[in-house]
Coordinates of C-alpha atoms in Angstrom, one line a residue:
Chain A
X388 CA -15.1 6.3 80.7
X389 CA -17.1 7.3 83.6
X390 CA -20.1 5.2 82.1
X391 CA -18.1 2.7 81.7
X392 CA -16.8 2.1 85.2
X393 CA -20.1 1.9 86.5
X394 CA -21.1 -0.7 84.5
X395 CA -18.7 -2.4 85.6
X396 CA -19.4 -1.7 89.4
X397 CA -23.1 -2.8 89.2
X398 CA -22.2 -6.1 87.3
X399 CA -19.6 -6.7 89.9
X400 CA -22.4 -6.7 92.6
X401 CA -24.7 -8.5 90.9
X402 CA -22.1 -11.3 90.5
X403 CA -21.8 -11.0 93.6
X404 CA -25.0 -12.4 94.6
X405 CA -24.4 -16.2 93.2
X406 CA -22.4 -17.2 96.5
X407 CA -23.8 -20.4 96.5
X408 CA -23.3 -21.6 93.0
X409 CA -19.8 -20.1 93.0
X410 CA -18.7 -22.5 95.9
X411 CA -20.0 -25.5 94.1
X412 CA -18.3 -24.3 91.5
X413 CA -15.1 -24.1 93.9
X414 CA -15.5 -27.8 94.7
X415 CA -15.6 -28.8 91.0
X416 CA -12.6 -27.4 90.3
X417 CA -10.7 -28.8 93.5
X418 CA -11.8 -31.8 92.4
X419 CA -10.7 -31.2 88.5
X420 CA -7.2 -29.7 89.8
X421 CA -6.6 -33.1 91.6
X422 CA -7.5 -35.1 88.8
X423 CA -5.3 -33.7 86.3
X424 CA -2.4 -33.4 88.5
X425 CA -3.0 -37.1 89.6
X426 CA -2.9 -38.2 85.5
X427 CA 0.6 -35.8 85.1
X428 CA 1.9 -37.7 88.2
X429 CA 1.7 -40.8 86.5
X430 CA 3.0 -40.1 83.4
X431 CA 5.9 -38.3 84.5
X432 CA 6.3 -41.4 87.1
X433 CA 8.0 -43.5 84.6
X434 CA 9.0 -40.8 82.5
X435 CA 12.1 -42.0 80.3
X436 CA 13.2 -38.5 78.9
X437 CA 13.8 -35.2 80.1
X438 CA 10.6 -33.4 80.0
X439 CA 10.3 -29.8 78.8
X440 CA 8.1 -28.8 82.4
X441 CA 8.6 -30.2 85.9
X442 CA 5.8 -31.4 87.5
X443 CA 6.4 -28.9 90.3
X444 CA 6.2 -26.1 87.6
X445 CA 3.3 -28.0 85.8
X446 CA 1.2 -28.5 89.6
X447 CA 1.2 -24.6 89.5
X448 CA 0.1 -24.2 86.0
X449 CA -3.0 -26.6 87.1
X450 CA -3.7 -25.0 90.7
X451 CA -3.5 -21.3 88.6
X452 CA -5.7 -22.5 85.8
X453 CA -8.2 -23.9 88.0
X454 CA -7.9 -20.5 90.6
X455 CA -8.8 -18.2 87.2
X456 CA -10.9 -20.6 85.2
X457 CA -12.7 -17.6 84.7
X458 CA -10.1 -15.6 82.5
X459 CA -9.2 -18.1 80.3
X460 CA -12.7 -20.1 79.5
X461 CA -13.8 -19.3 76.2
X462 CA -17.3 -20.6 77.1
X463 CA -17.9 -18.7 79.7
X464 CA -21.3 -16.5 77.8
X465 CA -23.4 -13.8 78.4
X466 CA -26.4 -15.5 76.8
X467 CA -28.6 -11.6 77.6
X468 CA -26.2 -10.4 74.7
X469 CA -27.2 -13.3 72.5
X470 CA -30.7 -12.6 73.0
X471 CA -30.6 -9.1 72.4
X472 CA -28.8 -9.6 69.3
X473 CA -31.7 -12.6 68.3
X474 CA -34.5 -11.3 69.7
X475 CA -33.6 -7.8 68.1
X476 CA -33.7 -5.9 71.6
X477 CA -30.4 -5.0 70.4
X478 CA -32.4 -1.7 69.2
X479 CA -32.5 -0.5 72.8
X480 CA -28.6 -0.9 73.1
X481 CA -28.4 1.1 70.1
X482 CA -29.9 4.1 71.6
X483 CA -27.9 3.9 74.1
X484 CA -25.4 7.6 74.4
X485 CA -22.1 5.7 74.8
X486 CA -20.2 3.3 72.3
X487 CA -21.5 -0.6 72.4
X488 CA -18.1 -2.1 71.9
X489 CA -17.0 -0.2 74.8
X490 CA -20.1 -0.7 77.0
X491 CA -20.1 -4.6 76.0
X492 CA -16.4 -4.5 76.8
X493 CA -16.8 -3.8 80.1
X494 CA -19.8 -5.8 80.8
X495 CA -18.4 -8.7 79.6
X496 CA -15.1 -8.3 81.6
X497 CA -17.3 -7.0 85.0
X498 CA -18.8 -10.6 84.7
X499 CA -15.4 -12.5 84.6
X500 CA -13.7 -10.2 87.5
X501 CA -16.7 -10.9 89.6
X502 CA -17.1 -14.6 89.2
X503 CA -13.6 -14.7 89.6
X504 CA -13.1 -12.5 92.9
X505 CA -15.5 -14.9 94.0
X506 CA -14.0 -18.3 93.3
X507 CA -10.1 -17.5 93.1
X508 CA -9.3 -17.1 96.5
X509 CA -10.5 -19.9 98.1
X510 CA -9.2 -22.6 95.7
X511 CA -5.6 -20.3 96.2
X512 CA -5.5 -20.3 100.1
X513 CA -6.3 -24.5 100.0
X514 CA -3.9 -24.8 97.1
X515 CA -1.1 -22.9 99.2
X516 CA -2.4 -25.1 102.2
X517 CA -1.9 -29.0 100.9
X518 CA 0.5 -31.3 101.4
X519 CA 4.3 -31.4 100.1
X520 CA 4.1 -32.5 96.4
X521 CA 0.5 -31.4 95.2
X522 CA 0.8 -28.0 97.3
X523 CA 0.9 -24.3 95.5
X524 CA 4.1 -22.5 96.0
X525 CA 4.8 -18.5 96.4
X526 CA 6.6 -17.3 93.0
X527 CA 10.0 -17.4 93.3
X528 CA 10.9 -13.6 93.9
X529 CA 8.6 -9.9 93.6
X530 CA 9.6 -9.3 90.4
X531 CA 8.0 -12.8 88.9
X532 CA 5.1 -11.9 90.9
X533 CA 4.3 -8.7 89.5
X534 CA 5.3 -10.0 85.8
X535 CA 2.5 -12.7 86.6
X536 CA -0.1 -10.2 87.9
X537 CA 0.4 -7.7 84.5
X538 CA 0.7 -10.9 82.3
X539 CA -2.7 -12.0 83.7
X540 CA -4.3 -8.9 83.5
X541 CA -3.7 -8.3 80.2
X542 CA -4.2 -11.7 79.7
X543 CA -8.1 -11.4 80.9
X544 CA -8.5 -8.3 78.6
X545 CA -6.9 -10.0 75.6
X546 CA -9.6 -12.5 76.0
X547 CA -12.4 -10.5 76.2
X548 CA -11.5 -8.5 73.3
X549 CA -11.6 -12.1 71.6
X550 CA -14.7 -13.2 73.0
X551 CA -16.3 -9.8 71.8
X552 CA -15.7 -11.5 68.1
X553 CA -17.7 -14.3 69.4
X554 CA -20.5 -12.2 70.1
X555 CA -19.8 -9.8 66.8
X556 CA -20.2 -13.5 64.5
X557 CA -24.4 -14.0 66.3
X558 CA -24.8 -10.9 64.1
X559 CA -24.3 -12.8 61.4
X560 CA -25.2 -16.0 62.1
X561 CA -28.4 -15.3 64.5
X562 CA -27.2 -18.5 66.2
X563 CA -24.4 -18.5 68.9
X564 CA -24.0 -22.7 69.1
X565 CA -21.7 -22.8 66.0
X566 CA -19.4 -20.2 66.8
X567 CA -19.1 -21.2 70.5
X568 CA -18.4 -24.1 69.5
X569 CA -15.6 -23.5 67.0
X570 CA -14.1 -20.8 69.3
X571 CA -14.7 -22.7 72.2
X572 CA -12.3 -25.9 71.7
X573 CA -10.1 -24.0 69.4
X574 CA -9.3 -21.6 72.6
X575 CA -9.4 -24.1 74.8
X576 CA -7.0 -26.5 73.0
X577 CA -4.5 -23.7 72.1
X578 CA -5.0 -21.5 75.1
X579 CA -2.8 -25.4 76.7
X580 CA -5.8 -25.8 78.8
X581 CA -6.1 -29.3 77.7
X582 CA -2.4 -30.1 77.8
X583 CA 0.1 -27.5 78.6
X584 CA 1.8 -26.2 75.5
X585 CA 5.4 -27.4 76.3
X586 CA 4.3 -31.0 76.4
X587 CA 2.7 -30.5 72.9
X588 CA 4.6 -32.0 70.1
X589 CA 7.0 -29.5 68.1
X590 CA 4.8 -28.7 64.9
X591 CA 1.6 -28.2 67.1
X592 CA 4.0 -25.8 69.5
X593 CA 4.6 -23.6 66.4
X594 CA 0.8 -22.9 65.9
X595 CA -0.2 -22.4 69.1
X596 CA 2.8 -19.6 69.6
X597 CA 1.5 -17.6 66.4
X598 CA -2.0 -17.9 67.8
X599 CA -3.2 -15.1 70.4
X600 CA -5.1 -17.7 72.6
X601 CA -2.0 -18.7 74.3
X602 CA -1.2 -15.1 76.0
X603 CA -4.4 -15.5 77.9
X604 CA -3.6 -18.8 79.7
X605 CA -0.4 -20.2 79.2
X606 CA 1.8 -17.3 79.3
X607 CA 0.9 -15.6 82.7
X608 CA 0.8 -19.2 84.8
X609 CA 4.5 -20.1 83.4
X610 CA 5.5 -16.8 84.5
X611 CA 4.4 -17.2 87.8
X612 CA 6.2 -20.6 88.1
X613 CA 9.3 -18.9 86.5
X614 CA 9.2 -21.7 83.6
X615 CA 9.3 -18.3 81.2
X616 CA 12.4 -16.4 82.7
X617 CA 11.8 -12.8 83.7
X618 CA 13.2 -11.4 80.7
X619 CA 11.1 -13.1 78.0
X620 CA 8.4 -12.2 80.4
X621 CA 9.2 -8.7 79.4
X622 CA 8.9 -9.0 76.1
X623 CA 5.7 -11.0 76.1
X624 CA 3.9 -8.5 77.8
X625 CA 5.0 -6.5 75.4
X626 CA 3.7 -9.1 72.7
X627 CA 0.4 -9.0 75.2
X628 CA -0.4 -5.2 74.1
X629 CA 0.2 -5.4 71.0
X630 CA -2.1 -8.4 70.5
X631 CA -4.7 -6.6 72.3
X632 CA -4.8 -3.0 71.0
X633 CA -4.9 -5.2 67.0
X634 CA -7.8 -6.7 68.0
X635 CA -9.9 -4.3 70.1
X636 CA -9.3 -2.0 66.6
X637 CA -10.0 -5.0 64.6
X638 CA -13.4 -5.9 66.9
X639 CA -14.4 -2.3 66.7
X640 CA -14.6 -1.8 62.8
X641 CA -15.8 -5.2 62.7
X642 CA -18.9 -4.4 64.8
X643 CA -19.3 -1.3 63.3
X644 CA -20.0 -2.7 60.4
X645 CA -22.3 -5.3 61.4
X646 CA -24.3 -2.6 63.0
X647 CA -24.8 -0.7 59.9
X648 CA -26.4 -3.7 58.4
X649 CA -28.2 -4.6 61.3
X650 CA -32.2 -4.3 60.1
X651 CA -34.6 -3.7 63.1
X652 CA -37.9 -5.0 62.4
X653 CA -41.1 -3.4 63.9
X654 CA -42.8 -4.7 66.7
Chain B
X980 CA -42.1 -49.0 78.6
X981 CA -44.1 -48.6 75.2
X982 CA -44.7 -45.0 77.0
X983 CA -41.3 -44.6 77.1
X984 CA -40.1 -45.1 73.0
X985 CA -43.6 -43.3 71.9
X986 CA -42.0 -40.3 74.1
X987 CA -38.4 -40.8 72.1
X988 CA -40.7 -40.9 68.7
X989 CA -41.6 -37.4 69.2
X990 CA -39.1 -36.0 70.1
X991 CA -37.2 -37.6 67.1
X992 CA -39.4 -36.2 64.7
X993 CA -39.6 -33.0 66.7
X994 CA -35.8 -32.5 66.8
X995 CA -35.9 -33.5 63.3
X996 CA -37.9 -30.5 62.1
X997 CA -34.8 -28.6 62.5
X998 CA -32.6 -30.5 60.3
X999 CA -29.9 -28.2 59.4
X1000 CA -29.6 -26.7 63.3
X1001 CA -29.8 -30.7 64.4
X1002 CA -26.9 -31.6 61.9
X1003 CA -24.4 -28.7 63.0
X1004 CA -25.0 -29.6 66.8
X1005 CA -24.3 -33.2 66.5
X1006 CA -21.2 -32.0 64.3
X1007 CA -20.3 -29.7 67.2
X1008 CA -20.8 -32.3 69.5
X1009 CA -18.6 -34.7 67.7
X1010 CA -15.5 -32.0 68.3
X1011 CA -15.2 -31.5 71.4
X1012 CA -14.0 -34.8 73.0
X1013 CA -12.2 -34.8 70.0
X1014 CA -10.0 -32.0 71.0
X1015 CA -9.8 -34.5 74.4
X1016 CA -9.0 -37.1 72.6
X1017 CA -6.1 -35.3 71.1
X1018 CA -4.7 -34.0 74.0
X1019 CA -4.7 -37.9 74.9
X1020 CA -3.0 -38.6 72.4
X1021 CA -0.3 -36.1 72.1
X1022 CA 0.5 -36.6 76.2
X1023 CA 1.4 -40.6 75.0
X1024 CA 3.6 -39.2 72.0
X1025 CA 5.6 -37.9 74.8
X1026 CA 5.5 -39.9 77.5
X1027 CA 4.7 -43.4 75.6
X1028 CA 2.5 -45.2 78.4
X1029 CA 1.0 -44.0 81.6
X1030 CA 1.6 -46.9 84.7
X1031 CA 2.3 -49.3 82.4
X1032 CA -0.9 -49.0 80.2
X1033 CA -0.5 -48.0 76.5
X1034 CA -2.1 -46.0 74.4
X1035 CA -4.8 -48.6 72.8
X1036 CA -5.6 -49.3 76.1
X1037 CA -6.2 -46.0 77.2
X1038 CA -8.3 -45.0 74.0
X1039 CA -10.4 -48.0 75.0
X1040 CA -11.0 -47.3 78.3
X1041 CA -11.8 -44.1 76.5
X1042 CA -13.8 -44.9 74.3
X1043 CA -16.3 -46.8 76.7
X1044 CA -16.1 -44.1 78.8
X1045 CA -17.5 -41.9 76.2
X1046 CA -20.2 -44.2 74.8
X1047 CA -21.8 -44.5 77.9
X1048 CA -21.8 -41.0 78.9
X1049 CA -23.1 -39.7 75.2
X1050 CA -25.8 -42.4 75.4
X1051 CA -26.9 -41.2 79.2
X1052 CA -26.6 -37.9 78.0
X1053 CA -29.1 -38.5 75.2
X1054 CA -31.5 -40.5 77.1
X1055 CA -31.2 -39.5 80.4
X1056 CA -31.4 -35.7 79.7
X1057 CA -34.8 -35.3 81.4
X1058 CA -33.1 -35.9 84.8
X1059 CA -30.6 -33.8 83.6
X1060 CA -32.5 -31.0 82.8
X1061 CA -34.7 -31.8 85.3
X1062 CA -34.7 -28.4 87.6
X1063 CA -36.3 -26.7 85.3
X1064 CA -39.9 -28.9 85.5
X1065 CA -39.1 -28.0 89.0
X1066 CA -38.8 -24.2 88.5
X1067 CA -41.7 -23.8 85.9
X1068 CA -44.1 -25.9 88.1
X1069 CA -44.7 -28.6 85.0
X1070 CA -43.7 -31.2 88.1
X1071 CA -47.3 -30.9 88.9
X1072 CA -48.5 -32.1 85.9
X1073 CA -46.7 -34.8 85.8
X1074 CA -47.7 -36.2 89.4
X1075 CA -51.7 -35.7 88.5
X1076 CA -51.1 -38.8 85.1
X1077 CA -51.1 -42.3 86.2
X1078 CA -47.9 -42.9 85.2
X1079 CA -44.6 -43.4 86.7
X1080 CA -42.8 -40.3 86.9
X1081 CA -39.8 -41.8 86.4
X1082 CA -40.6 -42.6 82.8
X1083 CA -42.4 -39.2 82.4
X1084 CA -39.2 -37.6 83.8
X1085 CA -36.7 -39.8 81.6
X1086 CA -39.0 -39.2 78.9
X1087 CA -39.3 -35.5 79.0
X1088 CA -36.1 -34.9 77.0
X1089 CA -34.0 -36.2 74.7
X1090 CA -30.8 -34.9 72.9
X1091 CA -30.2 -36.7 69.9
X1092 CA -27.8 -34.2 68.7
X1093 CA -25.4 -36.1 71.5
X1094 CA -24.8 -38.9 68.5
X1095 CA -22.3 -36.9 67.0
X1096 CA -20.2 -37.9 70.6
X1097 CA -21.5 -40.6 70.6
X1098 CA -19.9 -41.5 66.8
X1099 CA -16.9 -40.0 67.9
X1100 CA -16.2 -42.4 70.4
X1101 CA -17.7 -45.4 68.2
X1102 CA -14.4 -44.3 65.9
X1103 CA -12.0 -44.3 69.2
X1104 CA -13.3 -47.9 69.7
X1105 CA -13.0 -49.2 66.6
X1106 CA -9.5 -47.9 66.0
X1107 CA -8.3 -48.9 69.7
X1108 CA -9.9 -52.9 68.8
X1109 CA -8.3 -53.1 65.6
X1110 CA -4.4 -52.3 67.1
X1111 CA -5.2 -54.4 70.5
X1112 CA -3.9 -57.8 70.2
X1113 CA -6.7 -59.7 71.8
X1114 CA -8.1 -62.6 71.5
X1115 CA -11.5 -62.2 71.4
X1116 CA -14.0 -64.5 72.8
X1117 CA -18.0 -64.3 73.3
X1118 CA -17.4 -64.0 76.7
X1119 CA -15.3 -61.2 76.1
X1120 CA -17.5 -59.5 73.6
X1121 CA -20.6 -59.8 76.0
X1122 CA -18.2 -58.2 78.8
X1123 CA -17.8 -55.3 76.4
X1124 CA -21.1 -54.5 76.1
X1125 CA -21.8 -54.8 79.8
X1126 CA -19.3 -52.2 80.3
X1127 CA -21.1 -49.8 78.2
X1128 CA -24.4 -50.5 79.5
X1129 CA -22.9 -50.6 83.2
X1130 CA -21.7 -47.5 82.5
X1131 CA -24.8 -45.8 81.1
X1132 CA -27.0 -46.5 84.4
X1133 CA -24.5 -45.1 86.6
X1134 CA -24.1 -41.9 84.7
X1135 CA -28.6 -42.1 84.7
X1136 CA -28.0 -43.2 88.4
X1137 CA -25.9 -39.8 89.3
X1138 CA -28.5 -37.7 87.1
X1139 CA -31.3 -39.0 89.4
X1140 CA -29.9 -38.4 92.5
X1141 CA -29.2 -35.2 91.5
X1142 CA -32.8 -34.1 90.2
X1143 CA -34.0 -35.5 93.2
X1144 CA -31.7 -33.0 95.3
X1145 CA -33.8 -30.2 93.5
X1146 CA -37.0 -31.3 95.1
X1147 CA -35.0 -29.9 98.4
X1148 CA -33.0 -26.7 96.8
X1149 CA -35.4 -25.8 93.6
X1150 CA -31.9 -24.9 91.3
X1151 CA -29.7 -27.9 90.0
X1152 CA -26.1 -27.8 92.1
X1153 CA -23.4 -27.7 90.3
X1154 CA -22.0 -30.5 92.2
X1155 CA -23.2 -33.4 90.5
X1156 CA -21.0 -32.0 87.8
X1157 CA -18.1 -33.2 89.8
X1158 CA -19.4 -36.9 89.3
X1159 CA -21.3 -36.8 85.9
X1160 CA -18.5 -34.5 84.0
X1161 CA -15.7 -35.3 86.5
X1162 CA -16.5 -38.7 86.5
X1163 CA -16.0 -38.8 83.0
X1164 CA -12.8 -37.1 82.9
X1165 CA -11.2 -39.1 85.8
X1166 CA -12.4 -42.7 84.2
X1167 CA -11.0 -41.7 80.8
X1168 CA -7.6 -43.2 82.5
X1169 CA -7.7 -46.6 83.8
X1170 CA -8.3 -46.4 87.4
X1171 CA -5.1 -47.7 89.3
X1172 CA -3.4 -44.7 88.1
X1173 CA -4.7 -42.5 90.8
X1174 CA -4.5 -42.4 94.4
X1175 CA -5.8 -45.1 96.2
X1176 CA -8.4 -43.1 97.9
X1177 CA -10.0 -42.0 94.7
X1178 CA -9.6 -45.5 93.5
X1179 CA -11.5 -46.6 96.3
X1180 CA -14.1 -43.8 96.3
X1181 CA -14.9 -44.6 92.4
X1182 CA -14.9 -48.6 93.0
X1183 CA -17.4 -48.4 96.1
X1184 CA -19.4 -45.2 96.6
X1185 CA -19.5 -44.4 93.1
X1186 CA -18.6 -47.8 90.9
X1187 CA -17.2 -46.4 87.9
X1188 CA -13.9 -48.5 88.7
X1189 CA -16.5 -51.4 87.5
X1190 CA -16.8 -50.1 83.9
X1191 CA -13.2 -49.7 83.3
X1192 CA -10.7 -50.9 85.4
X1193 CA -11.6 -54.7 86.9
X1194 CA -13.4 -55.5 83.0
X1195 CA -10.4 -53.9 81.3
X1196 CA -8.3 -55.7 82.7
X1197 CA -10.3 -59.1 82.3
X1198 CA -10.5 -57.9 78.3
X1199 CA -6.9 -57.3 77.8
X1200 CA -5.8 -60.7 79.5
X1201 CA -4.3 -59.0 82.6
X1202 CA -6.9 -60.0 84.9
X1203 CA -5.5 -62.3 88.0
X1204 CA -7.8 -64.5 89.5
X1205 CA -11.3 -65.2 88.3
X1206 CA -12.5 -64.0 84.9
X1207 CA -15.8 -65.0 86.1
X1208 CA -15.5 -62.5 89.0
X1209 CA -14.0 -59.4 86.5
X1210 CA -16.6 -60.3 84.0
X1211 CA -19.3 -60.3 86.4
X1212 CA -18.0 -56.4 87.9
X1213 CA -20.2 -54.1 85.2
X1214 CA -22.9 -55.9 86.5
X1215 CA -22.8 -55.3 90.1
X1216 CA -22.1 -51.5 89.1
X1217 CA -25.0 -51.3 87.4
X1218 CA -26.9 -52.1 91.1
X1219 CA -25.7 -48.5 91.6
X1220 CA -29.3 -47.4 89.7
X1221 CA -31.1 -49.4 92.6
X1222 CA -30.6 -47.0 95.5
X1223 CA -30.6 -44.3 93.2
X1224 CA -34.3 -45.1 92.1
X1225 CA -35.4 -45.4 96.0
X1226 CA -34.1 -42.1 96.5
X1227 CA -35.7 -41.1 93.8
X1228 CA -39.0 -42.2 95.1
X1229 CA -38.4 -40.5 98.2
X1230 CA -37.8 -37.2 96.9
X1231 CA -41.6 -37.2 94.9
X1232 CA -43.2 -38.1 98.0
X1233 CA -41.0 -35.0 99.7
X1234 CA -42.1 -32.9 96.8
X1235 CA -43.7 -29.4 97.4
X1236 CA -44.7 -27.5 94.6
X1237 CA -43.3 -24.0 94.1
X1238 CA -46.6 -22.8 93.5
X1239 CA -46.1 -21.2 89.9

């Protein structure tokens, strides 16, 4: 665990360093936030039916999605593990003392947190700053609040332990554009970071509950806005764990056994 | 200029050594406006038209959209790309041949695989034209064209000014992003569905509201006024590339190498 923890610590600081490029990335997003609320505006302005997510609820969804873009972007890469596992470096990981799943686990996540620390709070303070309509609002009570904070948590770790297949597949297919591909817009699109799953018509709804990519984006920013009520928050989290503890086992034996295929050449 | 399609030669038939790799990218790139698209779609399921526009209209305005930023994206990669001559010092080289460097530049990349978009969008168009009800004209057709190619030189235009920022900060910013991808994304809608600030912004700092908006409207017969005038628009925005090439100009004479 120990190990573990510092790897963590050391990526944290090293993420650290990109200031710069993390508040261009801030002004992207503020810009991308706008946008999309701007296009929901004017649907909803001559909306004929009752729609399935206020605007106010669905203005939070955005503001949140942009805040942690970091926790729910599938494409998001480390490209060092894709050329360790290409270049066949990968035999220095190997000798490595502690587990690679683990030790990848928690690089991968140290990279997210950091970029995140990084970029989250100032698109949150402006977002809680603007005007009337567009503006960010406190959740409504505590208990939302810390249902949101668990949901996202878990939310982040559930999608590492999914992007760890992403990195498992290179093993297999020495080349990580296919795969980032197909995971990347399948995520995406089911994670509702394209269009927010309640809007989504009913027989797309059904697939993207079943999937897991939905727990890392869509079901912690509804809980904040209180669009999922406190008690099916409940149970999702518990939905959350179970999700993640299947596939951390599953990603484990699955990289296990590309490992024991793995051939190092000599040179 | 013959410089310029001997450059895209080579780096057809060097792409093309790859074939399989080349074939899966363009594939890839074919999918993922097309998870866009869908989310498009699916919003006008619900809602059934956004301000007043409907969905063919939309997926047209779409559609151009697309086509002109999958066809920058192919042959304007070099500027794209272009922090990295920076980084690596190949700049240099360039500046010593007695050529332009813009057409060095523009022709020291390509990314063919961006036909699979490029197709994609070519589908959108197709299957927005053949559900519009318009009567179509020459003058209509040309207008068409002109918003494409309108649309391609802006997207060039952005690339350049922001290659020629390198020349002052070495790394690409992330900014331009906000006008090349986000530019993309926000002119996907017509443009009089934002606020009239953006509006404004995209019509006269950065004329995207030329490609779509004014010719879209002259297209789909909802153009008050001069046709003449809404016909002409994709035209003026293509003047965009103008200031875009002096500043251009003035960043090579900044230049400094990095010494590498």
């Amino acid at each position: 665990m120990k190990v573990y923890i510092s790897v963590l610590k050391l990526r944290l600081s090293m993420g650290m360093q990109y200031r710069a490029a993390a508040l261009a990335g801030v002004a992207t997003q503020f810009f991308w936030g706008f946008i999309s609320i701007m296009v929901f505006e004017a649907f909803y302005q001559h909306a004929v039916q009752t729609l399935p997510i206020s605007l106010k609820e669905l203005i939070q969804y955005i503001w949140l999605q942009q805040a942690f873009l970091v926790f729910v972007m599938m494409w998001f890469r480390d490209n060092e593990l894709f050329d360790l596992i290409t270049s066949g470096n990968i035999a220095y990981e190997l000798c490595r003392p502690s587990g690679l799943y683990g030790f990848w686990y928690a690089k991968l996540l140290a990279q997210r947190l950091s970029s995140a620390f990084l970029r989250c709070f100032p698109i949150l303070i402006v977002a809680f700053l603007l005007p009337k309509p567009y503006n960010l609002e406190p959740p409504t009570n505590i208990t939302a609040f810390l249902l949101f904070l668990s949901a996202l948590l878990l939310g982040l770790l559930l999608l590492v332990a999914i992007s760890m297949f992403l990195y498992i597949s290179v093993f297999i297919t020495l080349s990580p554009m296919g795969s980032l591909l197909v995971f990347g817009v399948l995520s995406e699109f089911f994670a509702g970071l394209i269009i927010p799953i309640p809007l989504m018509p009913e027989w797309l709804q059904k697939i993207a509950y079943v999937l897991p990519f939905r727990w890392t984006a869509d079901f912690p920013f509804r809980v904040y806005s209180g669009h999922i009520p406190e008690h099916d928050a409940t149970i999702g989290i518990l939905i959350q764990l179970a999700y993640l503890t299947v596939l951390v086992v599953l990603g484990r034996a699955a990289l296990n056994g590309v490992l024991k295929k793995v051939v190092v050449q000599g040179g | 200029m013959s410089l310029y399609f001997k450059y895209l030669l080579i780096h057809f038939k060097s792409q093309m050594q790859y074939r399989t790799s080349f074939w899966l990218l363009s594939i890839g790139q074919f999918f993922i406006p097309f998870s866009i698209f869908a989310g498009l779609y699916f919003l006008f399921e619900r809602f059934g038209q956004i301000k007043g526009w409907q969905f063919f209209e939309v997926a047209l305005c779409f559609a151009v959209i697309h086509m002109a930023f999958s066809l920058s994206e192919c042959f304007a990669r070099g500027f794209d790309t272009f922090s990295s001559l920076i980084v690596k010092g190949d700049f240099d080289r360039l500046l010593v041949r007695p050529r332009s460097t813009f057409i060095q530049v523009l022709g020291s990349k390509f990314e063919f695989t961006r036909f699979g978009r490029l197709l994609q969008s070519v589908i959108v168009l197709l299957w927005a034209l053949s559900n519009l009800p318009i009567e179509w004209s020459i003058p209509k057709a040309i207008t068409l064209v002109l918003m494409i190619t309108s649309g391609v030189f802006i997207f060039t235009g952005i690339y350049m000014l922001a290659a020629t920022m390198c020349f002052w900060t070495v790394q690409g910013l992330e900014v331009a992003n906000i006008f090349t991808d986000g530019g993309r994304e926000m002119a996907q809608y017509p443009l009089n569905i934002y606020q009239k600030w953006v509006t404004r912004f995209f019509t006269f700092v950065i004329p995207f509201g030329t490609v779509n908006y004014l010719p879209l409207q002259y297209i789909l017969g909802k153009a008050g006024g001069s046709d003449l005038v809404h016909m002409l628009t994709p035209v003026m925005g293509s003047l965009f590339i103008l200031p875009c090439f002096l500043v251009w100009q003035l960043g090579v004479r900044h230049y400094r190498s990095t010494g590498s």
